[in-house]
Short mmCIF file of N, CA and C in Angstrom, two decimals:
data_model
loop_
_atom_site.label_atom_id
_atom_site.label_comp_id
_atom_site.label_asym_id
_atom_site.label_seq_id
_atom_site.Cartn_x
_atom_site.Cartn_y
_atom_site.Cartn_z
N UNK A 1 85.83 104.40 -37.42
CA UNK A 1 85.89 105.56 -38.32
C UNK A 1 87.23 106.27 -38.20
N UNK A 2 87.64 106.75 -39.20
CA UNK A 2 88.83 107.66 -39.39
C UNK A 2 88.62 109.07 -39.12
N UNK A 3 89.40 109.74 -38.18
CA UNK A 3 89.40 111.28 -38.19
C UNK A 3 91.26 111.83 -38.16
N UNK A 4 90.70 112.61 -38.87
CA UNK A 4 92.04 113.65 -38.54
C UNK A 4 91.73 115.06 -37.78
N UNK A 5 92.87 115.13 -37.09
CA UNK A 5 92.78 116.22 -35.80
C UNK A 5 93.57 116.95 -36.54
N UNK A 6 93.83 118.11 -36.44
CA UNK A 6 94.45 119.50 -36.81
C UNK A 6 94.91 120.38 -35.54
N UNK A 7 95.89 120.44 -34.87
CA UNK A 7 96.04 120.83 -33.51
C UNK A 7 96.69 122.10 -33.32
N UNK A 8 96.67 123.14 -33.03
CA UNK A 8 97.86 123.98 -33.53
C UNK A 8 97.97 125.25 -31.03
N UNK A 9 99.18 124.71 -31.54
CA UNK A 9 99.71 124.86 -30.19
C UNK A 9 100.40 125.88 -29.70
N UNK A 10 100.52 127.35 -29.42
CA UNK A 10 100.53 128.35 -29.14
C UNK A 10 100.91 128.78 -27.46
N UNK A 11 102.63 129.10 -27.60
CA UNK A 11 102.98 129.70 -26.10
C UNK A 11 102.02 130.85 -26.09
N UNK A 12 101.66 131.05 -24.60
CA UNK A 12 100.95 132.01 -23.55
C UNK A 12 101.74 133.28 -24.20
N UNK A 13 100.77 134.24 -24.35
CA UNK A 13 100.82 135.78 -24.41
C UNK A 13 102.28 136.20 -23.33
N UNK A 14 101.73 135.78 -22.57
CA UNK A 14 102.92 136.50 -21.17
C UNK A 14 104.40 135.87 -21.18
N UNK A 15 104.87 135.16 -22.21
CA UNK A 15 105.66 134.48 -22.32
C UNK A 15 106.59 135.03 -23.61
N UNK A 16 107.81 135.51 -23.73
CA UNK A 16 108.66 135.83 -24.80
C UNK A 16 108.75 134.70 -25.76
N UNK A 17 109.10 135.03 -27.21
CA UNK A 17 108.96 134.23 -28.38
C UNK A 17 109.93 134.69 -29.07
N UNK A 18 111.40 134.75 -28.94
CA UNK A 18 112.40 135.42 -29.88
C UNK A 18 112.14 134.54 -30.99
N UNK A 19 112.38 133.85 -31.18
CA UNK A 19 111.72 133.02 -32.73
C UNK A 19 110.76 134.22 -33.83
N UNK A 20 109.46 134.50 -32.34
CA UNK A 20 108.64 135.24 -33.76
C UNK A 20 109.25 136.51 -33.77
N UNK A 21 109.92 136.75 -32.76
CA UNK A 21 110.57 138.29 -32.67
C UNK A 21 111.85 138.85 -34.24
N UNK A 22 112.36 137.59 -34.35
CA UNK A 22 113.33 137.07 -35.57
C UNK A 22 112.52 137.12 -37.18
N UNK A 23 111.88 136.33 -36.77
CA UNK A 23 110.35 136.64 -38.15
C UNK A 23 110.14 137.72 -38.37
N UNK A 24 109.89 138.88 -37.47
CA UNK A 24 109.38 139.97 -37.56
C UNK A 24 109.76 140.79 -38.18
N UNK A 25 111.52 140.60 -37.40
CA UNK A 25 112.43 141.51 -38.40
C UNK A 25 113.19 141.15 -39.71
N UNK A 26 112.65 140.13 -39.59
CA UNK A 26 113.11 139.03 -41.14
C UNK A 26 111.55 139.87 -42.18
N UNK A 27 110.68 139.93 -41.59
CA UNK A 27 109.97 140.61 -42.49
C UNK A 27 109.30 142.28 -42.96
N UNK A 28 110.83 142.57 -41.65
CA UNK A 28 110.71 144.15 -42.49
C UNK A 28 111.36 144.37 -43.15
N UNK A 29 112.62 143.41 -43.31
CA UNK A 29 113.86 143.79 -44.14
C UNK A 29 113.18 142.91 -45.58
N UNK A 30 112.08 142.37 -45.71
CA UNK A 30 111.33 142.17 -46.90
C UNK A 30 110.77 143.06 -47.56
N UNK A 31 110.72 144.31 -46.54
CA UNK A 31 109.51 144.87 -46.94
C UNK A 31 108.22 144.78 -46.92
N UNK A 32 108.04 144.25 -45.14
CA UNK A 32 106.75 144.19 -44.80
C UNK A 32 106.55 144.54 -43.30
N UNK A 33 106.34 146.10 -43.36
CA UNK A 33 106.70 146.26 -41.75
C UNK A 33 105.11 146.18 -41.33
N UNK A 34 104.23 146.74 -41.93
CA UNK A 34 103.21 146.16 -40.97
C UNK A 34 103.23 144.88 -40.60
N UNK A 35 103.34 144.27 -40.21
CA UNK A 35 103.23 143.17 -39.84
C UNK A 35 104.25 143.59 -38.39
N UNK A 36 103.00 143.11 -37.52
CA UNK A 36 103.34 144.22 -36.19
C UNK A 36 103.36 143.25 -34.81
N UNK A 37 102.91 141.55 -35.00
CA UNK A 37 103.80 141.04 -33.63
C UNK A 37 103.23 139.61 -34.43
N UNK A 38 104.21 138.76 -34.07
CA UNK A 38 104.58 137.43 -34.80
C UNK A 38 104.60 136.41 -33.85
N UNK A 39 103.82 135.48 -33.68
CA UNK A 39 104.39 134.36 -32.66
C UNK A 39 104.16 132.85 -33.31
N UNK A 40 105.60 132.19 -32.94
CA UNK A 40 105.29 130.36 -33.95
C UNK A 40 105.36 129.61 -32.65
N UNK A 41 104.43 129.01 -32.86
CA UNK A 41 104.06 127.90 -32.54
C UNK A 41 104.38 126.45 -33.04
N UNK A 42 103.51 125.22 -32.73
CA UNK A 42 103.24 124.23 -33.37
C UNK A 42 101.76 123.60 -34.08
N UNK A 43 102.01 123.38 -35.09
CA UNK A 43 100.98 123.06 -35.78
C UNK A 43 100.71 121.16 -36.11
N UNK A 44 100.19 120.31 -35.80
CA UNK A 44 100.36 119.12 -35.28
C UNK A 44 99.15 118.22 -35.68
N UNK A 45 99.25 117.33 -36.95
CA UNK A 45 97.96 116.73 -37.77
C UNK A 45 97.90 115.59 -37.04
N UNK A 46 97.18 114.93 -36.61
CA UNK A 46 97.19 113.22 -36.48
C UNK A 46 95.95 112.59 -37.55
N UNK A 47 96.27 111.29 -37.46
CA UNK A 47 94.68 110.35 -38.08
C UNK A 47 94.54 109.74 -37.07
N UNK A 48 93.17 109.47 -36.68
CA UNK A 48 92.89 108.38 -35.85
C UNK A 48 91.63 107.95 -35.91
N UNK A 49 92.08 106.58 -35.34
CA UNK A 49 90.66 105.67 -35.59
C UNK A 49 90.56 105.69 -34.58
N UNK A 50 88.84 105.89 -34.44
CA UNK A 50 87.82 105.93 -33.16
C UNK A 50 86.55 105.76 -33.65
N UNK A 51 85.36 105.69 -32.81
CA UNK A 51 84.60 105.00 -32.88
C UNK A 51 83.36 106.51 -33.15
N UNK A 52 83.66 107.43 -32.85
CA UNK A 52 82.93 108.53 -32.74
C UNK A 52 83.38 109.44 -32.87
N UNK A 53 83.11 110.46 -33.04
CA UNK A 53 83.47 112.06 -33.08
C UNK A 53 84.08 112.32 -31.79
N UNK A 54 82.86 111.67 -30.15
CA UNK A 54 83.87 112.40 -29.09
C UNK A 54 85.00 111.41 -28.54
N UNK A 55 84.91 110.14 -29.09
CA UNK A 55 85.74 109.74 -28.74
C UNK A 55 87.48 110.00 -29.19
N UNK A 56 87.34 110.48 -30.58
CA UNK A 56 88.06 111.30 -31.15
C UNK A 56 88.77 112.46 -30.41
N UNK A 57 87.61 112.79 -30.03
CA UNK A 57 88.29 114.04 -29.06
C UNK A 57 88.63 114.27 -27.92
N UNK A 58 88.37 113.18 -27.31
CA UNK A 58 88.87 112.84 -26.12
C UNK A 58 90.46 112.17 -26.56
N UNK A 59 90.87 111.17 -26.78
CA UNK A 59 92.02 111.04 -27.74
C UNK A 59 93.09 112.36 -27.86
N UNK A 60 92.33 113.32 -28.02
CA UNK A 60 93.43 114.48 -28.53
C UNK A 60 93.59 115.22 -27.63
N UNK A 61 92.22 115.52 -26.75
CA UNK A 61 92.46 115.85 -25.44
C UNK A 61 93.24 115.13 -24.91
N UNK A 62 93.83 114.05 -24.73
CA UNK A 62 94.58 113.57 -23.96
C UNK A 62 96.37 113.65 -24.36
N UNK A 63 96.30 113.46 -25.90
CA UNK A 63 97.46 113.70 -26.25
C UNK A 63 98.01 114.98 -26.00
N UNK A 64 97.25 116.04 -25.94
CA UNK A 64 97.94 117.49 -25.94
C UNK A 64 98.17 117.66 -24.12
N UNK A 65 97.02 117.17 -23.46
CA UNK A 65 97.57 117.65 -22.11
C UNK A 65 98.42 116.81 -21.70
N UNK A 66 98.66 115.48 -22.03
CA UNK A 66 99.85 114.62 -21.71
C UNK A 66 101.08 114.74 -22.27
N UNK A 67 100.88 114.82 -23.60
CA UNK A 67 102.52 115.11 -24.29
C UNK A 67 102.51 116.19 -24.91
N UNK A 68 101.84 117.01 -26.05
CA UNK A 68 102.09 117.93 -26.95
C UNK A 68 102.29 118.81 -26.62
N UNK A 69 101.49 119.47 -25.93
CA UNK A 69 101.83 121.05 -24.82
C UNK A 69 101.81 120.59 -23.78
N UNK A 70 102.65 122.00 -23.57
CA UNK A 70 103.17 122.22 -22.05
C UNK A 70 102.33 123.42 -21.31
N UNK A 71 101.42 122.71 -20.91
CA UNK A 71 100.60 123.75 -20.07
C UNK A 71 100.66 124.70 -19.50
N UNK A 72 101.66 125.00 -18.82
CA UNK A 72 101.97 125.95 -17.88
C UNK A 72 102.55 127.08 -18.91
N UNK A 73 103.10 126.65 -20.35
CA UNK A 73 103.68 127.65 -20.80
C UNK A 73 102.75 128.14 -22.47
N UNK A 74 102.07 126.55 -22.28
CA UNK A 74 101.40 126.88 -23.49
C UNK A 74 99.42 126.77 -23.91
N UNK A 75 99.59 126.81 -24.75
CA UNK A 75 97.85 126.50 -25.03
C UNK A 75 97.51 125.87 -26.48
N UNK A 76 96.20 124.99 -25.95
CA UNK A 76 96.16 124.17 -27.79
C UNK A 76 94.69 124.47 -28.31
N UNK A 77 94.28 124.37 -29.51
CA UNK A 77 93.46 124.40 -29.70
C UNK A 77 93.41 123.15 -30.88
N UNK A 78 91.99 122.67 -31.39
CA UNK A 78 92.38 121.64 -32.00
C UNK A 78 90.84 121.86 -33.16
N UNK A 79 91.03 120.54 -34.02
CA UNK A 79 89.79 120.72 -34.86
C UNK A 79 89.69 119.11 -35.09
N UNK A 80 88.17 118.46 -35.37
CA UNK A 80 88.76 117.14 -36.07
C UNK A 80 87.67 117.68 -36.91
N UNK A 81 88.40 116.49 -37.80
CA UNK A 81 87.62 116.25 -39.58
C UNK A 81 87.04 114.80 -39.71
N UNK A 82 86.18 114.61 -40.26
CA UNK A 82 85.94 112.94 -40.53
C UNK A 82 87.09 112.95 -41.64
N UNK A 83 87.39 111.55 -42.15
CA UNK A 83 88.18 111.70 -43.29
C UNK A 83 87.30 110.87 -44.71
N UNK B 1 93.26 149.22 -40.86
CA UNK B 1 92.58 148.26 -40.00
C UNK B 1 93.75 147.08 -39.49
N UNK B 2 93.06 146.52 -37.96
CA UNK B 2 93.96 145.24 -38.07
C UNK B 2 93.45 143.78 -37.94
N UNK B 3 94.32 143.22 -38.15
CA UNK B 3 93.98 141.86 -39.03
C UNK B 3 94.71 140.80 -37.78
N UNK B 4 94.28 139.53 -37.78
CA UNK B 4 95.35 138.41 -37.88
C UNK B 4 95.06 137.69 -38.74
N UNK B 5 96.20 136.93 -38.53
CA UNK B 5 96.65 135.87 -39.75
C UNK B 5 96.84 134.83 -38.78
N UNK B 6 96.12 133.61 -39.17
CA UNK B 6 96.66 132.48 -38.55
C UNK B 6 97.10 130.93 -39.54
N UNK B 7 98.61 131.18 -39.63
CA UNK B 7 99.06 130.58 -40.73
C UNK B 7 99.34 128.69 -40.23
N UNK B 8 99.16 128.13 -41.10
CA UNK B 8 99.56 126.70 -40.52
C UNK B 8 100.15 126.00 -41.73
N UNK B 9 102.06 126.15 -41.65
CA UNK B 9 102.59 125.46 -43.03
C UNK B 9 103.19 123.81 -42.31
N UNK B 10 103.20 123.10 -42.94
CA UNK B 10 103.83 121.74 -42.68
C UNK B 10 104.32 120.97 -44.29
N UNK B 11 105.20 120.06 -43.80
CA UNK B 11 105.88 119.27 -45.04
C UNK B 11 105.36 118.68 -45.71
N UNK B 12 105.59 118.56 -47.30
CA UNK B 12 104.85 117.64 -47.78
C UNK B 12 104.29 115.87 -47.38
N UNK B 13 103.48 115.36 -48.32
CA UNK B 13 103.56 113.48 -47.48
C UNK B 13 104.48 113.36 -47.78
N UNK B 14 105.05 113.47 -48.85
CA UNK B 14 106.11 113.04 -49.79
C UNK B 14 107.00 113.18 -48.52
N UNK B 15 107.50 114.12 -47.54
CA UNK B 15 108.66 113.83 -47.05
C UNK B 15 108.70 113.35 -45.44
N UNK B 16 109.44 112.94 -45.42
CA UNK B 16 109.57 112.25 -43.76
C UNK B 16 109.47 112.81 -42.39
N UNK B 17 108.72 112.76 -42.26
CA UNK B 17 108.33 113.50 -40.74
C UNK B 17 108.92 112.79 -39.12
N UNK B 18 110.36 112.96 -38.72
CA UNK B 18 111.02 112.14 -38.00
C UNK B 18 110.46 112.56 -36.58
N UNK B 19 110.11 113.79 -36.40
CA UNK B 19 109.87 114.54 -35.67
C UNK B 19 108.05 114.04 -34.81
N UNK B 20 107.36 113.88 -35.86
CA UNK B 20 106.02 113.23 -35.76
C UNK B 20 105.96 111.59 -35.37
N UNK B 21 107.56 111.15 -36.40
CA UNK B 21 107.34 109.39 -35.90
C UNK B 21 107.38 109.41 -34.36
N UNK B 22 108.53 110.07 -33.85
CA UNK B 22 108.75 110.25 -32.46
C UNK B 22 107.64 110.34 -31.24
N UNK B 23 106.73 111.47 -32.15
CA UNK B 23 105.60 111.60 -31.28
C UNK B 23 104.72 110.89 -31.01
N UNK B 24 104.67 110.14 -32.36
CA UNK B 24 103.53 109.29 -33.00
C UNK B 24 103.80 107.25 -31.49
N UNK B 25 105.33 107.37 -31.48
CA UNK B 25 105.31 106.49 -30.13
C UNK B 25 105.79 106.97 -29.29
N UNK B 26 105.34 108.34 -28.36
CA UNK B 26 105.04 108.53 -27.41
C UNK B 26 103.79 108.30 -26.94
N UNK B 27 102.79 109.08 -27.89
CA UNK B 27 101.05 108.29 -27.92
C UNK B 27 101.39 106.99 -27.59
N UNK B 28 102.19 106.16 -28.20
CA UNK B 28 101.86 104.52 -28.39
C UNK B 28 102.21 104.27 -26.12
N UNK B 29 103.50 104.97 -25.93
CA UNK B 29 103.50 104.75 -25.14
C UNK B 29 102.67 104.79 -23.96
N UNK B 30 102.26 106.44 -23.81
CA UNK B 30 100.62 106.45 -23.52
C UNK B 30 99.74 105.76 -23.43
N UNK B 31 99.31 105.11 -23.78
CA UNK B 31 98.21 104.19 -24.28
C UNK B 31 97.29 104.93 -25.32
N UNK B 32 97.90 105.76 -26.44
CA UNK B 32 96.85 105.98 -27.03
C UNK B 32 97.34 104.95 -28.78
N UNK B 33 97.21 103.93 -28.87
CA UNK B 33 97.68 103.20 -30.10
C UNK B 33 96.57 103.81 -31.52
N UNK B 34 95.59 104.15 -31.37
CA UNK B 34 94.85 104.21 -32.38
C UNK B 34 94.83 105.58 -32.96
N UNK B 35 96.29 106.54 -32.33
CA UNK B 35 96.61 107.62 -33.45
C UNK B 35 97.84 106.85 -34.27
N UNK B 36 97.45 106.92 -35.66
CA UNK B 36 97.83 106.59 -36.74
C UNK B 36 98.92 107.45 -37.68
N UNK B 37 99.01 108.51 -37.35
CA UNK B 37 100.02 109.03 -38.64
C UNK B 37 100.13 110.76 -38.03
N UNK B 38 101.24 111.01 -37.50
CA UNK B 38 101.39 112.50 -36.90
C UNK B 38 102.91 113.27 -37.74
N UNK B 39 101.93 114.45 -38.20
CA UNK B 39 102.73 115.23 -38.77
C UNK B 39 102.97 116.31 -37.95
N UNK B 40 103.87 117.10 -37.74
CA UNK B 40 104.16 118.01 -37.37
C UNK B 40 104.32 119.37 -38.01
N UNK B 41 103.76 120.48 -37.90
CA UNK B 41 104.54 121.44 -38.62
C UNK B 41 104.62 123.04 -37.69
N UNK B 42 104.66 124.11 -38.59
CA UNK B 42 104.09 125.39 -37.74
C UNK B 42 103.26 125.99 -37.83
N UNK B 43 103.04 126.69 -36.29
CA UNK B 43 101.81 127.18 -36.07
C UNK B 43 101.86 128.93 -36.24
N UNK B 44 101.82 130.10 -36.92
CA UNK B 44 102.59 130.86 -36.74
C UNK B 44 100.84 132.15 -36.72
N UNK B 45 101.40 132.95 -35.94
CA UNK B 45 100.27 133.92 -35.89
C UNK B 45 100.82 135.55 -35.93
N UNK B 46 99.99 136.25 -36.85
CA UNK B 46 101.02 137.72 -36.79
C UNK B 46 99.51 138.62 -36.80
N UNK B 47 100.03 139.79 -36.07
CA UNK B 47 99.10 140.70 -36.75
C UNK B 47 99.30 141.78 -37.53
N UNK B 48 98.63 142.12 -38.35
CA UNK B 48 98.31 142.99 -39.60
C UNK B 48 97.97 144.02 -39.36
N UNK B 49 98.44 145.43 -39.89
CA UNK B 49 97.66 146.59 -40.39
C UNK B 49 97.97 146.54 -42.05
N UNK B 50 96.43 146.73 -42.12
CA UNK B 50 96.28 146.81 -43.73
C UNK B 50 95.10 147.83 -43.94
N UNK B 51 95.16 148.06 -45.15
CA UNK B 51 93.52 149.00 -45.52
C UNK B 51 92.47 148.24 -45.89
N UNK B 52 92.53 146.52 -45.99
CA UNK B 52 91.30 146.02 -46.01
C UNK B 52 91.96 144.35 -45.94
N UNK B 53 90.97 143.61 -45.96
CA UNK B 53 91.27 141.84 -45.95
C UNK B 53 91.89 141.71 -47.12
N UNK B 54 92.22 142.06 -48.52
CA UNK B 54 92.37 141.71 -49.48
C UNK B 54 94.26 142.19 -49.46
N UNK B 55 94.41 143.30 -48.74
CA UNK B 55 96.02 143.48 -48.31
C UNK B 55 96.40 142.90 -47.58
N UNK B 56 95.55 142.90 -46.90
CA UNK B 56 96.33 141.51 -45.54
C UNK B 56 96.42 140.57 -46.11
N UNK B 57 95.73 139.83 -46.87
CA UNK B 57 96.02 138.69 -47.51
C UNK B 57 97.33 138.20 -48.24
N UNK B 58 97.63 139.29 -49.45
CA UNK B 58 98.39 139.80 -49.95
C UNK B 58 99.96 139.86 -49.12
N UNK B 59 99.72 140.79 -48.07
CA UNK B 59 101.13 140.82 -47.21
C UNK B 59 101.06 139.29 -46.64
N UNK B 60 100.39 138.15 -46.48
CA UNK B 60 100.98 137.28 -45.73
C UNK B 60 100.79 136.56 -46.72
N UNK B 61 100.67 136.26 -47.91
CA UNK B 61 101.36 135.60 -49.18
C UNK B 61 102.68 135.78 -49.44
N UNK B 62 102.78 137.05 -49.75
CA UNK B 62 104.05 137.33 -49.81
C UNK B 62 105.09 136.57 -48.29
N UNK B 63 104.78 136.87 -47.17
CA UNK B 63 105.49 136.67 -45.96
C UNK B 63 105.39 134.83 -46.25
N UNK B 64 104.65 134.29 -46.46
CA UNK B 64 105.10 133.04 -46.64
C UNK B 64 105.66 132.57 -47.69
N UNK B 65 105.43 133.08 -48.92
CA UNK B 65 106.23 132.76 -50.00
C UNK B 65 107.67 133.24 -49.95
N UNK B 66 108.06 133.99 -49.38
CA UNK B 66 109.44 135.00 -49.13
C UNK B 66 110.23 134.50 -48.03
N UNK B 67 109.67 134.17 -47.12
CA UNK B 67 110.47 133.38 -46.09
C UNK B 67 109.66 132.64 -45.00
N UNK B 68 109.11 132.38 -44.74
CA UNK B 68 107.78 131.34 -43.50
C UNK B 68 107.89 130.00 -44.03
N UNK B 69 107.41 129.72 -45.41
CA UNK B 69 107.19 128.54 -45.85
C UNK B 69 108.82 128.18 -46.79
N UNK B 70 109.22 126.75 -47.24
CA UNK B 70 109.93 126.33 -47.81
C UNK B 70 109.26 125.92 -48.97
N UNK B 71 109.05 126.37 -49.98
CA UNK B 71 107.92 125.65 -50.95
C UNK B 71 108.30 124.30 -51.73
N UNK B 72 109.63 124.19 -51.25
CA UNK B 72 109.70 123.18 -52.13
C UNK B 72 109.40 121.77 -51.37
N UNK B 73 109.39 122.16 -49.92
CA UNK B 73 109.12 121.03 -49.17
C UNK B 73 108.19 121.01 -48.40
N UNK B 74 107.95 122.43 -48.12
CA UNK B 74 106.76 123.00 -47.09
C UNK B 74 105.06 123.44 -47.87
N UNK B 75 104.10 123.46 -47.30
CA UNK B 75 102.76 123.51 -48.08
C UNK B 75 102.16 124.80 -46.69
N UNK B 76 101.52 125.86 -47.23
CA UNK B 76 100.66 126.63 -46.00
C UNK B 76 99.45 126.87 -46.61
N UNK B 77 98.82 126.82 -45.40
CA UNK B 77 97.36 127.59 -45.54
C UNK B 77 97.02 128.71 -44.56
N UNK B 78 95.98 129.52 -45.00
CA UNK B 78 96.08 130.72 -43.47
C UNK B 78 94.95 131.19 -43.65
N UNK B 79 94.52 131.74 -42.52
CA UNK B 79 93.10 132.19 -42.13
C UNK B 79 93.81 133.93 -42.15
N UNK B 80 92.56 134.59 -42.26
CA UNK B 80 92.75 136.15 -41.81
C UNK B 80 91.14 136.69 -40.98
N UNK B 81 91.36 136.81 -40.27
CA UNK B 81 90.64 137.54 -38.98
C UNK B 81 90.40 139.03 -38.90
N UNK B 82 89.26 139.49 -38.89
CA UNK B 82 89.38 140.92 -38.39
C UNK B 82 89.45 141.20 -36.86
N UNK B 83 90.24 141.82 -36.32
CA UNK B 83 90.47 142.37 -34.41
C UNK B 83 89.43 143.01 -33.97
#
């Protein structure tokens, strides 16, 4: 069976993000100051063939704590879809 | 009230994702061969004061149409959350 994962990968709170800090003020000079704390991340689709739903997710579990994030600085959360 | 937004824009199929091929054989190296097709994009999260879900919405349309997303190459979708 085919699934697609949807992964989206997010540095730790306690950790600075000048990136979203840049966004922020990129979007008051739009004219959108509420917009009151900004952080980017990665957002990260795969397809994969597996045999099951958890095998699926085991798969992605493995990809994110082995390569995609960086643990110590970051955190993932993920979703799969059948396709 | 406040809000988040949890936005997730990435590139069209149409365009080449060099960034994902890369990743896509690191998995291989891994041993994970049976992820098939990795896109990459961003993961971006802000929070909102607005006077209801329907402004928040609104301000992060605008924030991605105005500068977050590339529309001519980039595609987003986004969730909004009440805190």
């Amino acid at each position: 069976m085919n699934f697609i994962a949807e992964i989206d990968i997010m540095t730790k709170k306690e950790i600075l993000d000048p990136q979203g800090k840049a966004v922020k003020l990129g979007l008051e000079n739009l004219g959108l100051p509420t917009v009151e704390d900004v952080r980017i991340g990665k957002y990260i689709v795969m397809q994969i063939t597996a045999e099951n739903e958890s095998q699926a997710r085991e798969i992605v579990e493995t990809a994110c704590q082995k390569l995609l994030a960086n643990l110590i600085m970051e955190t993932y959360q993920f979703e799969i879809k059948t396709m």
